[in-house]
Structures are given as C-alpha cells and as structure tokens.
Amino acid sequence: MDERAVVTRFAPSPTGALHLGHAYSAVRAHRLARARGGAFLLRIEDIDGMRSRAAHVAGILDDLRWLGLDWDGPVVFQSARLEAHAAALETLKRRGLVYRCFCTRAEIAGAISAPHGPTAPYPGTCRTIDAASRPGESHAWRIDMARAVAAAGPLDWRDERAGVVRAVPEAQGDVVLARKDVATSYHLAVTVDDAAQGVTDVVRGVDLFDATHVHRLLQALLGLPTPLYDHHPLLVGADGERLAKRRGSPSLASLRAGGVDGRKLAAGLMEDTPPAGFSIART
Ligand code: GLU
C-alpha cells in the first residue's frame, strides 16, 4: 500500500459563482485526502484583481460548507503570494529563460487569463526585441519555450488516468509567466504555490491537462517536486456540453437557495453520480 502523506487542494478563482463542475472537482480532491488520512487545502486563486470579487470568495466558502467539505489550515489567497512568484520569476530571468513582451494587453489577456481555453501559441513577436530600445515601457514576461525545454531536458509526469505522460510544453508556446498588470500568471502561481503548500496530488478537470505540460517544465526549472495528477473527466449538461455559467449551468448558490441538500449532492458526486440532467463526460 502507498503510505505517502497525501495533500490535495481545491483552487478556485473567485471570478464567478461555482457550478456543479467545481463541486465535482472539490469532492474528488476532498475524497482522496480523507480516504488517505491526508490534508485537503483551499487556495483562492485571486491574482486577477480586476475579475476577482470578495463576494465570490464568500460564496465559495459557503458552497464548500454546504457540500460538507471541510478544509485543513487557513485559506491561502494567491494574491498574498506574489513575492514567492516574483522570486521564481527572478530565477528564470537569471537563467535567461524569459523575455520581456511588449504586446498589447488584449493579446496577452487572451493567452493567460483563461487557463482552460484553447489559445493559439504566441507567435514570438517580442522574443528578439532589444528591450533596451523600449525603456520604461510596461511589459509582460514570457518563457522562451525552446530554450527552457532545452535547459530542462526530457520530462514526464504521472497521471491517474493517462499513466506516464511525456511533457510537451512546446505545444503551448511562449506562455506568459508575469502579466503587465499583475506580476504573475496562472502557470507560475499554480506551480509555485502547489509546491509551497506541499500538494502531493493535483486533482482537477481534464480541461487543464494541457497546462500541466507547462507546470511540469516550470517544476523542473525551479527545482520543485512534481505531484501526481488526476485530471478527471468533466461534468456535462443534457446537451453534452461542459458546464459554464454562460450556458446557464446552475450555480451551487442557486441550488442551495432552491433547497437542494448539499451533503447528498456531494455524496452522489463522490460515487460519480451527478444530479439528473448531468453526466460525466466519457472522454
Ligand atoms: N484556478 C483555476 C480555475 O479556477 C484552477 C487551478 C488548478 O486547479 O490548477 O480554473
């Protein structure tokens, strides 16, 4: 039997209300920790100050309590961890593995604010720009993917479903590691914070599978341990589409307000049985 001390986490972004898909992820992470006598942590990924709302943080805590999912230790707010993210970026700067990107905010936002979305890799416009020619101009920091991959060498990680996965971060291109407006990014923050919190098992939706290629690379470059991953299938609605607020998926808050028993809902999700009208995608 595997006797490792297990530490899992739920890491929502407080940019909207949680829906059943979030509940499924949280239940799975909680179940794994509790089944193994381990810890279940809650991290609020609020680096995007423009889109994060205190009301959503409060809603997340209410939702988890309603589901009967207790967490260990204090809630960690990612916005309080910017120094650690900056230190990691500094390491990459020293190694010459990042470069300044002066491209417009709109272009960058498309590439980083949505960890789930398929976005075309950055074309490398700023890779060869002489930064000295743009003094005082605000900029993001991007990884020089080709150099970083060469520096790290071949990498893999272990996934609960996919088995041993060879990391191919090249496919993601020169991702942003620090934004113009916020001195960090999803990829950098999640990698640094998972390590700092001693997370041993990352449980999250398969929509973040591609991001893990980048996280594995950053772990290697920063000398951080690699957790095990469980990229679980997503919950889908009757239309077979993944849940999203814009598609009218009910928020947990609305289910709660409608009198749904959160603990029963969580017990169902624990058995991979979502409420009527929802199912777990087969892919
Ligand atoms: N904060 C991310 C989100 O809300 C999830 C991060 C992760 O689980 O790695 O989608």
PDB file of C-alpha atoms and ligand atoms in Angstrom:
ATOM      1  CA  MET A   1       0.000   0.000   0.000  1.00  0.00           C
ATOM      2  CA  ASP A   2       1.125   3.511  -0.792  1.00  0.00           C
ATOM      3  CA  GLU A   3       1.804   5.196   2.547  1.00  0.00           C
ATOM      4  CA  ARG A   4       2.619   8.670   1.260  1.00  0.00           C
ATOM      5  CA  ALA A   5       1.149  11.573   3.187  1.00  0.00           C
ATOM      6  CA  VAL A   6      -1.434  12.902   0.764  1.00  0.00           C
ATOM      7  CA  VAL A   7      -2.111  16.614   0.364  1.00  0.00           C
ATOM      8  CA  THR A   8      -4.753  17.717  -2.120  1.00  0.00           C
ATOM      9  CA  ARG A   9      -6.252  21.106  -2.817  1.00  0.00           C
ATOM     10  CA  PHE A  10      -9.183  22.884  -4.356  1.00  0.00           C
ATOM     11  CA  ALA A  11      -8.055  26.062  -6.104  1.00  0.00           C
ATOM     12  CA  PRO A  12     -10.978  28.048  -7.496  1.00  0.00           C
ATOM     13  CA  SER A  13     -10.705  31.520  -8.983  1.00  0.00           C
ATOM     14  CA  PRO A  14     -13.207  33.911  -7.349  1.00  0.00           C
ATOM     15  CA  THR A  15     -14.265  35.366 -10.660  1.00  0.00           C
ATOM     16  CA  GLY A  16     -17.754  33.890 -10.660  1.00  0.00           C
ATOM     17  CA  ALA A  17     -20.074  31.547  -8.825  1.00  0.00           C
ATOM     18  CA  LEU A  18     -19.117  27.876  -8.570  1.00  0.00           C
ATOM     19  CA  HIS A  19     -21.174  25.334 -10.516  1.00  0.00           C
ATOM     20  CA  LEU A  20     -21.534  21.562 -10.323  1.00  0.00           C
ATOM     21  CA  GLY A  21     -18.293  21.006 -12.220  1.00  0.00           C
ATOM     22  CA  HIS A  22     -16.383  22.795  -9.470  1.00  0.00           C
ATOM     23  CA  ALA A  23     -18.227  20.748  -6.856  1.00  0.00           C
ATOM     24  CA  TYR A  24     -17.193  17.537  -8.616  1.00  0.00           C
ATOM     25  CA  SER A  25     -13.528  18.590  -8.577  1.00  0.00           C
ATOM     26  CA  ALA A  26     -13.660  19.639  -4.932  1.00  0.00           C
ATOM     27  CA  VAL A  27     -15.430  16.422  -3.894  1.00  0.00           C
ATOM     28  CA  ARG A  28     -12.813  14.294  -5.655  1.00  0.00           C
ATOM     29  CA  ALA A  29      -9.893  16.160  -4.090  1.00  0.00           C
ATOM     30  CA  HIS A  30     -11.539  16.001  -0.663  1.00  0.00           C
ATOM     31  CA  ARG A  31     -12.350  12.303  -1.016  1.00  0.00           C
ATOM     32  CA  LEU A  32      -8.765  11.422  -1.926  1.00  0.00           C
ATOM     33  CA  ALA A  33      -7.349  13.342   1.037  1.00  0.00           C
ATOM     34  CA  ARG A  34      -9.826  11.955   3.539  1.00  0.00           C
ATOM     35  CA  ALA A  35      -9.528   8.369   2.275  1.00  0.00           C
ATOM     36  CA  ARG A  36      -5.802   8.541   2.898  1.00  0.00           C
ATOM     37  CA  GLY A  37      -5.791  10.428   6.187  1.00  0.00           C
ATOM     38  CA  GLY A  38      -4.275  13.372   4.350  1.00  0.00           C
ATOM     39  CA  ALA A  39      -4.953  17.089   4.130  1.00  0.00           C
ATOM     40  CA  PHE A  40      -7.364  18.954   1.883  1.00  0.00           C
ATOM     41  CA  LEU A  41      -6.368  22.572   1.308  1.00  0.00           C
ATOM     42  CA  LEU A  42      -8.294  25.518  -0.060  1.00  0.00           C
ATOM     43  CA  ARG A  43      -6.470  28.076  -2.178  1.00  0.00           C
ATOM     44  CA  ILE A  44      -8.258  31.063  -3.647  1.00  0.00           C
ATOM     45  CA  GLU A  45      -6.645  31.939  -6.981  1.00  0.00           C
ATOM     46  CA  ASP A  46      -7.303  35.650  -6.899  1.00  0.00           C
ATOM     47  CA  ILE A  47      -4.326  37.045  -8.790  1.00  0.00           C
ATOM     48  CA  ASP A  48      -6.624  38.645 -11.326  1.00  0.00           C
ATOM     49  CA  GLY A  49      -7.604  41.645  -9.252  1.00  0.00           C
ATOM     50  CA  MET A  50      -9.811  43.038 -11.983  1.00  0.00           C
ATOM     51  CA  ARG A  51     -12.036  39.976 -12.093  1.00  0.00           C
ATOM     52  CA  SER A  52     -11.820  38.618  -8.516  1.00  0.00           C
ATOM     53  CA  ARG A  53     -14.598  39.568  -6.095  1.00  0.00           C
ATOM     54  CA  ALA A  54     -14.811  39.237  -2.314  1.00  0.00           C
ATOM     55  CA  ALA A  55     -18.440  38.202  -2.737  1.00  0.00           C
ATOM     56  CA  HIS A  56     -17.336  35.217  -4.804  1.00  0.00           C
ATOM     57  CA  VAL A  57     -14.800  34.236  -2.131  1.00  0.00           C
ATOM     58  CA  ALA A  58     -17.576  34.265   0.463  1.00  0.00           C
ATOM     59  CA  GLY A  59     -19.754  32.263  -1.914  1.00  0.00           C
ATOM     60  CA  ILE A  60     -17.033  29.618  -2.383  1.00  0.00           C
ATOM     61  CA  LEU A  61     -16.687  29.144   1.381  1.00  0.00           C
ATOM     62  CA  ASP A  62     -20.477  28.875   1.749  1.00  0.00           C
ATOM     63  CA  ASP A  63     -20.653  26.376  -1.109  1.00  0.00           C
ATOM     64  CA  LEU A  64     -17.976  24.126   0.402  1.00  0.00           C
ATOM     65  CA  ARG A  65     -19.628  24.204   3.822  1.00  0.00           C
ATOM     66  CA  TRP A  66     -22.969  23.386   2.245  1.00  0.00           C
ATOM     67  CA  LEU A  67     -21.373  20.418   0.450  1.00  0.00           C
ATOM     68  CA  GLY A  68     -19.894  19.286   3.778  1.00  0.00           C
ATOM     69  CA  LEU A  69     -16.314  19.642   2.527  1.00  0.00           C
ATOM     70  CA  ASP A  70     -14.086  20.775   5.395  1.00  0.00           C
ATOM     71  CA  TRP A  71     -10.617  22.045   4.577  1.00  0.00           C
ATOM     72  CA  ASP A  72      -7.426  21.990   6.613  1.00  0.00           C
ATOM     73  CA  GLY A  73      -5.491  25.024   7.776  1.00  0.00           C
ATOM     74  CA  PRO A  74      -6.088  28.607   6.760  1.00  0.00           C
ATOM     75  CA  VAL A  75      -7.429  29.516   3.336  1.00  0.00           C
ATOM     76  CA  VAL A  76      -4.482  30.611   1.190  1.00  0.00           C
ATOM     77  CA  PHE A  77      -5.019  33.637  -1.014  1.00  0.00           C
ATOM     78  CA  GLN A  78      -2.790  33.578  -4.046  1.00  0.00           C
ATOM     79  CA  SER A  79      -2.684  37.379  -4.123  1.00  0.00           C
ATOM     80  CA  ALA A  80      -0.689  37.204  -0.864  1.00  0.00           C
ATOM     81  CA  ARG A  81       1.957  35.041  -2.511  1.00  0.00           C
ATOM     82  CA  LEU A  82       3.240  37.481  -5.112  1.00  0.00           C
ATOM     83  CA  GLU A  83       6.712  37.682  -3.550  1.00  0.00           C
ATOM     84  CA  ALA A  84       7.195  33.953  -3.936  1.00  0.00           C
ATOM     85  CA  HIS A  85       6.058  34.155  -7.549  1.00  0.00           C
ATOM     86  CA  ALA A  86       8.461  37.057  -8.159  1.00  0.00           C
ATOM     87  CA  ALA A  87      11.351  35.086  -6.673  1.00  0.00           C
ATOM     88  CA  ALA A  88      10.623  32.196  -9.027  1.00  0.00           C
ATOM     89  CA  LEU A  89      10.487  34.565 -11.979  1.00  0.00           C
ATOM     90  CA  GLU A  90      13.813  36.024 -10.883  1.00  0.00           C
ATOM     91  CA  THR A  91      15.372  32.557 -11.031  1.00  0.00           C
ATOM     92  CA  LEU A  92      14.155  32.158 -14.602  1.00  0.00           C
ATOM     93  CA  LYS A  93      15.419  35.642 -15.524  1.00  0.00           C
ATOM     94  CA  ARG A  94      18.856  34.815 -14.170  1.00  0.00           C
ATOM     95  CA  ARG A  95      18.899  31.701 -16.313  1.00  0.00           C
ATOM     96  CA  GLY A  96      17.920  33.710 -19.398  1.00  0.00           C
ATOM     97  CA  LEU A  97      14.765  31.662 -19.910  1.00  0.00           C
ATOM     98  CA  VAL A  98      12.230  34.509 -20.045  1.00  0.00           C
ATOM     99  CA  TYR A  99      11.933  37.652 -22.117  1.00  0.00           C
ATOM    100  CA  ARG A 100      10.017  40.904 -21.987  1.00  0.00           C
ATOM    101  CA  CYS A 101       6.873  41.056 -24.095  1.00  0.00           C
ATOM    102  CA  PHE A 102       5.511  44.470 -25.037  1.00  0.00           C
ATOM    103  CA  CYS A 103       2.484  43.228 -26.948  1.00  0.00           C
ATOM    104  CA  THR A 104      -0.870  44.759 -26.138  1.00  0.00           C
ATOM    105  CA  ARG A 105      -2.845  43.828 -23.131  1.00  0.00           C
ATOM    106  CA  ALA A 106      -5.672  42.381 -25.195  1.00  0.00           C
ATOM    107  CA  GLU A 107      -3.335  39.908 -26.860  1.00  0.00           C
ATOM    108  CA  ILE A 108      -1.843  38.883 -23.551  1.00  0.00           C
ATOM    109  CA  ALA A 109      -5.188  38.583 -21.785  1.00  0.00           C
ATOM    110  CA  GLY A 110      -6.281  36.048 -24.357  1.00  0.00           C
ATOM    111  CA  ALA A 111      -3.232  33.970 -23.631  1.00  0.00           C
ATOM    112  CA  ILE A 112      -3.245  33.908 -19.863  1.00  0.00           C
ATOM    113  CA  SER A 113      -6.463  34.773 -18.140  1.00  0.00           C
ATOM    114  CA  ALA A 114      -8.247  31.652 -19.313  1.00  0.00           C
ATOM    115  CA  PRO A 115      -6.273  28.601 -18.202  1.00  0.00           C
ATOM    116  CA  HIS A 116      -8.923  26.365 -19.768  1.00  0.00           C
ATOM    117  CA  GLY A 117      -9.225  27.860 -23.204  1.00  0.00           C
ATOM    118  CA  PRO A 118      -7.505  26.766 -26.352  1.00  0.00           C
ATOM    119  CA  THR A 119      -5.466  29.766 -27.374  1.00  0.00           C
ATOM    120  CA  ALA A 120      -3.103  29.954 -30.285  1.00  0.00           C
ATOM    121  CA  PRO A 121       0.528  29.912 -29.165  1.00  0.00           C
ATOM    122  CA  TYR A 122       2.134  33.332 -29.033  1.00  0.00           C
ATOM    123  CA  PRO A 123       3.980  33.936 -32.317  1.00  0.00           C
ATOM    124  CA  GLY A 124       7.149  35.080 -30.571  1.00  0.00           C
ATOM    125  CA  THR A 125       6.946  38.692 -31.742  1.00  0.00           C
ATOM    126  CA  CYS A 126       8.968  40.083 -28.835  1.00  0.00           C
ATOM    127  CA  ARG A 127      11.454  37.235 -28.462  1.00  0.00           C
ATOM    128  CA  THR A 128      14.157  39.037 -30.354  1.00  0.00           C
ATOM    129  CA  ILE A 129      13.300  42.634 -29.449  1.00  0.00           C
ATOM    130  CA  ASP A 130      16.105  44.554 -27.836  1.00  0.00           C
ATOM    131  CA  ALA A 131      14.470  45.543 -24.541  1.00  0.00           C
ATOM    132  CA  ALA A 132      16.929  48.427 -24.165  1.00  0.00           C
ATOM    133  CA  SER A 133      15.186  50.084 -27.104  1.00  0.00           C
ATOM    134  CA  ARG A 134      11.900  50.240 -25.164  1.00  0.00           C
ATOM    135  CA  PRO A 135      12.929  51.849 -21.843  1.00  0.00           C
ATOM    136  CA  GLY A 136      10.168  52.480 -19.337  1.00  0.00           C
ATOM    137  CA  GLU A 137       7.555  50.692 -21.399  1.00  0.00           C
ATOM    138  CA  SER A 138       5.381  48.292 -19.481  1.00  0.00           C
ATOM    139  CA  HIS A 139       5.799  44.665 -20.412  1.00  0.00           C
ATOM    140  CA  ALA A 140       4.921  41.112 -19.534  1.00  0.00           C
ATOM    141  CA  TRP A 141       7.406  38.257 -19.148  1.00  0.00           C
ATOM    142  CA  ARG A 142       7.166  35.230 -21.385  1.00  0.00           C
ATOM    143  CA  ILE A 143       9.024  31.973 -21.200  1.00  0.00           C
ATOM    144  CA  ASP A 144      11.405  31.300 -24.067  1.00  0.00           C
ATOM    145  CA  MET A 145       9.948  27.866 -24.580  1.00  0.00           C
ATOM    146  CA  ALA A 146      12.594  26.465 -26.892  1.00  0.00           C
ATOM    147  CA  ARG A 147      15.396  27.468 -24.544  1.00  0.00           C
ATOM    148  CA  ALA A 148      13.530  26.331 -21.453  1.00  0.00           C
ATOM    149  CA  VAL A 149      12.785  22.920 -22.931  1.00  0.00           C
ATOM    150  CA  ALA A 150      16.414  22.537 -23.963  1.00  0.00           C
ATOM    151  CA  ALA A 151      17.550  23.519 -20.465  1.00  0.00           C
ATOM    152  CA  ALA A 152      15.203  21.084 -18.747  1.00  0.00           C
ATOM    153  CA  GLY A 153      15.672  18.052 -20.995  1.00  0.00           C
ATOM    154  CA  PRO A 154      13.027  15.328 -21.384  1.00  0.00           C
ATOM    155  CA  LEU A 155      10.340  15.330 -18.697  1.00  0.00           C
ATOM    156  CA  ASP A 156       7.290  13.337 -17.787  1.00  0.00           C
ATOM    157  CA  TRP A 157       4.654  13.163 -15.101  1.00  0.00           C
ATOM    158  CA  ARG A 158       2.257  10.546 -13.807  1.00  0.00           C
ATOM    159  CA  ASP A 159      -1.438  10.950 -14.372  1.00  0.00           C
ATOM    160  CA  GLU A 160      -4.098   8.826 -12.690  1.00  0.00           C
ATOM    161  CA  ARG A 161      -5.782   8.043 -15.999  1.00  0.00           C
ATOM    162  CA  ALA A 162      -3.257   8.718 -18.724  1.00  0.00           C
ATOM    163  CA  GLY A 163      -0.369   6.962 -16.950  1.00  0.00           C
ATOM    164  CA  VAL A 164       3.126   8.286 -17.558  1.00  0.00           C
ATOM    165  CA  VAL A 165       2.810  11.341 -19.775  1.00  0.00           C
ATOM    166  CA  ARG A 166       5.723  12.761 -21.703  1.00  0.00           C
ATOM    167  CA  ALA A 167       5.752  16.541 -21.234  1.00  0.00           C
ATOM    168  CA  VAL A 168       5.433  18.507 -24.472  1.00  0.00           C
ATOM    169  CA  PRO A 169       5.184  22.121 -23.270  1.00  0.00           C
ATOM    170  CA  GLU A 170       6.395  23.250 -26.702  1.00  0.00           C
ATOM    171  CA  ALA A 171       2.808  22.935 -27.897  1.00  0.00           C
ATOM    172  CA  GLN A 172       1.811  25.792 -25.559  1.00  0.00           C
ATOM    173  CA  GLY A 173       4.357  28.193 -26.990  1.00  0.00           C
ATOM    174  CA  ASP A 174       5.966  31.084 -25.108  1.00  0.00           C
ATOM    175  CA  VAL A 175       3.339  31.373 -22.370  1.00  0.00           C
ATOM    176  CA  VAL A 176       3.146  34.435 -20.154  1.00  0.00           C
ATOM    177  CA  LEU A 177       4.650  33.975 -16.698  1.00  0.00           C
ATOM    178  CA  ALA A 178       4.077  37.525 -15.477  1.00  0.00           C
ATOM    179  CA  ARG A 179       1.479  39.877 -16.853  1.00  0.00           C
ATOM    180  CA  LYS A 180       1.806  43.565 -17.481  1.00  0.00           C
ATOM    181  CA  ASP A 181      -0.824  44.370 -14.858  1.00  0.00           C
ATOM    182  CA  VAL A 182      -0.107  41.575 -12.348  1.00  0.00           C
ATOM    183  CA  ALA A 183       3.444  40.378 -11.745  1.00  0.00           C
ATOM    184  CA  THR A 184       2.490  36.716 -12.026  1.00  0.00           C
ATOM    185  CA  SER A 185       0.281  34.398 -14.070  1.00  0.00           C
ATOM    186  CA  TYR A 186      -1.825  31.292 -13.681  1.00  0.00           C
ATOM    187  CA  HIS A 187       1.009  28.955 -14.743  1.00  0.00           C
ATOM    188  CA  LEU A 188       3.663  30.456 -12.482  1.00  0.00           C
ATOM    189  CA  ALA A 189       1.411  30.943  -9.456  1.00  0.00           C
ATOM    190  CA  VAL A 190      -0.146  27.488  -9.515  1.00  0.00           C
ATOM    191  CA  THR A 191       3.222  25.763  -9.884  1.00  0.00           C
ATOM    192  CA  VAL A 192       4.947  27.735  -7.149  1.00  0.00           C
ATOM    193  CA  ASP A 193       2.008  27.538  -4.750  1.00  0.00           C
ATOM    194  CA  ASP A 194       1.321  23.837  -5.174  1.00  0.00           C
ATOM    195  CA  ALA A 195       4.953  23.205  -4.229  1.00  0.00           C
ATOM    196  CA  ALA A 196       4.922  25.679  -1.343  1.00  0.00           C
ATOM    197  CA  GLN A 197       1.796  24.069   0.088  1.00  0.00           C
ATOM    198  CA  GLY A 198       3.249  20.580  -0.232  1.00  0.00           C
ATOM    199  CA  VAL A 199       0.497  19.410  -2.582  1.00  0.00           C
ATOM    200  CA  THR A 200       1.177  15.770  -3.472  1.00  0.00           C
ATOM    201  CA  ASP A 201      -1.865  15.133  -5.667  1.00  0.00           C
ATOM    202  CA  VAL A 202      -3.360  17.680  -8.018  1.00  0.00           C
ATOM    203  CA  VAL A 203      -6.988  16.811  -8.713  1.00  0.00           C
ATOM    204  CA  ARG A 204      -8.537  18.948 -11.433  1.00  0.00           C
ATOM    205  CA  GLY A 205     -10.551  18.758 -14.611  1.00  0.00           C
ATOM    206  CA  VAL A 206      -9.115  17.339 -17.797  1.00  0.00           C
ATOM    207  CA  ASP A 207      -9.563  20.800 -19.335  1.00  0.00           C
ATOM    208  CA  LEU A 208      -6.338  21.710 -17.510  1.00  0.00           C
ATOM    209  CA  PHE A 209      -4.388  18.731 -18.827  1.00  0.00           C
ATOM    210  CA  ASP A 210      -2.508  20.824 -21.378  1.00  0.00           C
ATOM    211  CA  ALA A 211      -1.476  23.325 -18.723  1.00  0.00           C
ATOM    212  CA  THR A 212       0.267  20.542 -16.837  1.00  0.00           C
ATOM    213  CA  HIS A 213       2.877  20.276 -19.593  1.00  0.00           C
ATOM    214  CA  VAL A 214       3.911  23.831 -18.729  1.00  0.00           C
ATOM    215  CA  HIS A 215       3.714  23.230 -14.978  1.00  0.00           C
ATOM    216  CA  ARG A 216       5.957  20.177 -15.271  1.00  0.00           C
ATOM    217  CA  LEU A 217       8.519  22.246 -17.127  1.00  0.00           C
ATOM    218  CA  LEU A 218       8.423  25.017 -14.518  1.00  0.00           C
ATOM    219  CA  GLN A 219       8.845  22.456 -11.738  1.00  0.00           C
ATOM    220  CA  ALA A 220      11.994  21.183 -13.416  1.00  0.00           C
ATOM    221  CA  LEU A 221      13.399  24.674 -13.995  1.00  0.00           C
ATOM    222  CA  LEU A 222      12.651  25.818 -10.454  1.00  0.00           C
ATOM    223  CA  GLY A 223      13.732  22.628  -8.685  1.00  0.00           C
ATOM    224  CA  LEU A 224      10.229  21.908  -7.368  1.00  0.00           C
ATOM    225  CA  PRO A 225       8.717  18.470  -6.793  1.00  0.00           C
ATOM    226  CA  THR A 226       6.192  17.028  -9.236  1.00  0.00           C
ATOM    227  CA  PRO A 227       2.860  15.990  -7.744  1.00  0.00           C
ATOM    228  CA  LEU A 228       0.742  13.146  -9.063  1.00  0.00           C
ATOM    229  CA  TYR A 229      -2.118  14.341 -11.252  1.00  0.00           C
ATOM    230  CA  ASP A 230      -5.713  13.276 -11.529  1.00  0.00           C
ATOM    231  CA  HIS A 231      -7.195  15.093 -14.492  1.00  0.00           C
ATOM    232  CA  HIS A 232     -10.744  13.909 -14.146  1.00  0.00           C
ATOM    233  CA  PRO A 233     -13.464  13.925 -16.804  1.00  0.00           C
ATOM    234  CA  LEU A 234     -15.770  16.932 -16.815  1.00  0.00           C
ATOM    235  CA  LEU A 235     -19.404  17.095 -15.887  1.00  0.00           C
ATOM    236  CA  VAL A 236     -21.603  17.860 -18.852  1.00  0.00           C
ATOM    237  CA  GLY A 237     -25.185  19.016 -19.162  1.00  0.00           C
ATOM    238  CA  ALA A 238     -28.019  17.356 -21.052  1.00  0.00           C
ATOM    239  CA  ASP A 239     -26.624  18.918 -24.238  1.00  0.00           C
ATOM    240  CA  GLY A 240     -23.312  17.113 -23.715  1.00  0.00           C
ATOM    241  CA  GLU A 241     -21.522  20.430 -23.290  1.00  0.00           C
ATOM    242  CA  ARG A 242     -19.267  21.181 -20.328  1.00  0.00           C
ATOM    243  CA  LEU A 243     -20.806  23.339 -17.668  1.00  0.00           C
ATOM    244  CA  ALA A 244     -20.348  27.065 -17.808  1.00  0.00           C
ATOM    245  CA  LYS A 245     -22.211  29.950 -16.380  1.00  0.00           C
ATOM    246  CA  ARG A 246     -22.724  31.481 -19.783  1.00  0.00           C
ATOM    247  CA  ARG A 247     -24.518  28.335 -20.886  1.00  0.00           C
ATOM    248  CA  GLY A 248     -26.930  28.662 -17.997  1.00  0.00           C
ATOM    249  CA  SER A 249     -25.424  25.945 -15.772  1.00  0.00           C
ATOM    250  CA  PRO A 250     -26.912  26.373 -12.321  1.00  0.00           C
ATOM    251  CA  SER A 251     -24.608  27.842  -9.697  1.00  0.00           C
ATOM    252  CA  LEU A 252     -24.186  25.952  -6.429  1.00  0.00           C
ATOM    253  CA  ALA A 253     -25.605  29.039  -4.727  1.00  0.00           C
ATOM    254  CA  SER A 254     -28.820  28.740  -6.712  1.00  0.00           C
ATOM    255  CA  LEU A 255     -29.130  25.034  -5.894  1.00  0.00           C
ATOM    256  CA  ARG A 256     -28.565  25.856  -2.238  1.00  0.00           C
ATOM    257  CA  ALA A 257     -31.174  28.601  -2.349  1.00  0.00           C
ATOM    258  CA  GLY A 258     -33.545  26.151  -4.034  1.00  0.00           C
ATOM    259  CA  GLY A 259     -33.349  23.809  -1.053  1.00  0.00           C
ATOM    260  CA  VAL A 260     -31.039  21.141  -2.512  1.00  0.00           C
ATOM    261  CA  ASP A 261     -29.270  19.106   0.180  1.00  0.00           C
ATOM    262  CA  GLY A 262     -25.572  19.844  -0.399  1.00  0.00           C
ATOM    263  CA  ARG A 263     -24.306  16.811   1.502  1.00  0.00           C
ATOM    264  CA  LYS A 264     -26.485  14.465  -0.516  1.00  0.00           C
ATOM    265  CA  LEU A 265     -25.311  16.155  -3.687  1.00  0.00           C
ATOM    266  CA  ALA A 266     -21.678  15.688  -2.590  1.00  0.00           C
ATOM    267  CA  ALA A 267     -22.335  12.042  -1.678  1.00  0.00           C
ATOM    268  CA  GLY A 268     -23.701  11.475  -5.180  1.00  0.00           C
ATOM    269  CA  LEU A 269     -20.745  13.167  -6.822  1.00  0.00           C
ATOM    270  CA  MET A 270     -18.446  11.060  -4.673  1.00  0.00           C
ATOM    271  CA  GLU A 271     -19.999   7.998  -6.311  1.00  0.00           C
ATOM    272  CA  ASP A 272     -19.688   9.656  -9.724  1.00  0.00           C
ATOM    273  CA  THR A 273     -23.449  10.126  -9.793  1.00  0.00           C
ATOM    274  CA  PRO A 274     -24.358  13.715 -10.630  1.00  0.00           C
ATOM    275  CA  PRO A 275     -27.928  15.004 -10.317  1.00  0.00           C
ATOM    276  CA  ALA A 276     -30.480  14.285 -13.054  1.00  0.00           C
ATOM    277  CA  GLY A 277     -29.728  16.161 -16.245  1.00  0.00           C
ATOM    278  CA  PHE A 278     -25.966  15.989 -15.764  1.00  0.00           C
ATOM    279  CA  SER A 279     -23.450  13.295 -16.562  1.00  0.00           C
ATOM    280  CA  ILE A 280     -19.733  12.672 -16.528  1.00  0.00           C
ATOM    281  CA  ALA A 281     -18.202  13.010 -19.967  1.00  0.00           C
ATOM    282  CA  ARG A 282     -16.840   9.747 -21.315  1.00  0.00           C
ATOM    283  CA  THR A 283     -13.804  11.288 -22.956  1.00  0.00           C
TER     284      THR A 283
HETATM  285  N1  GLU B   1      -7.913  28.424 -10.522  1.00  0.00           N
HETATM  286  C1  GLU B   1      -8.146  27.538 -11.616  1.00  0.00           C
HETATM  287  C2  GLU B   1      -9.591  27.583 -12.023  1.00  0.00           C
HETATM  288  O1  GLU B   1     -10.407  28.136 -11.369  1.00  0.00           O
HETATM  289  C3  GLU B   1      -7.824  26.093 -11.296  1.00  0.00           C
HETATM  290  C4  GLU B   1      -6.414  25.878 -10.984  1.00  0.00           C
HETATM  291  C5  GLU B   1      -5.980  24.444 -10.844  1.00  0.00           C
HETATM  292  O2  GLU B   1      -6.748  23.600 -10.347  1.00  0.00           O
HETATM  293  O3  GLU B   1      -4.865  24.184 -11.178  1.00  0.00           O
HETATM  294  O4  GLU B   1      -9.944  27.046 -13.005  1.00  0.00           O
END
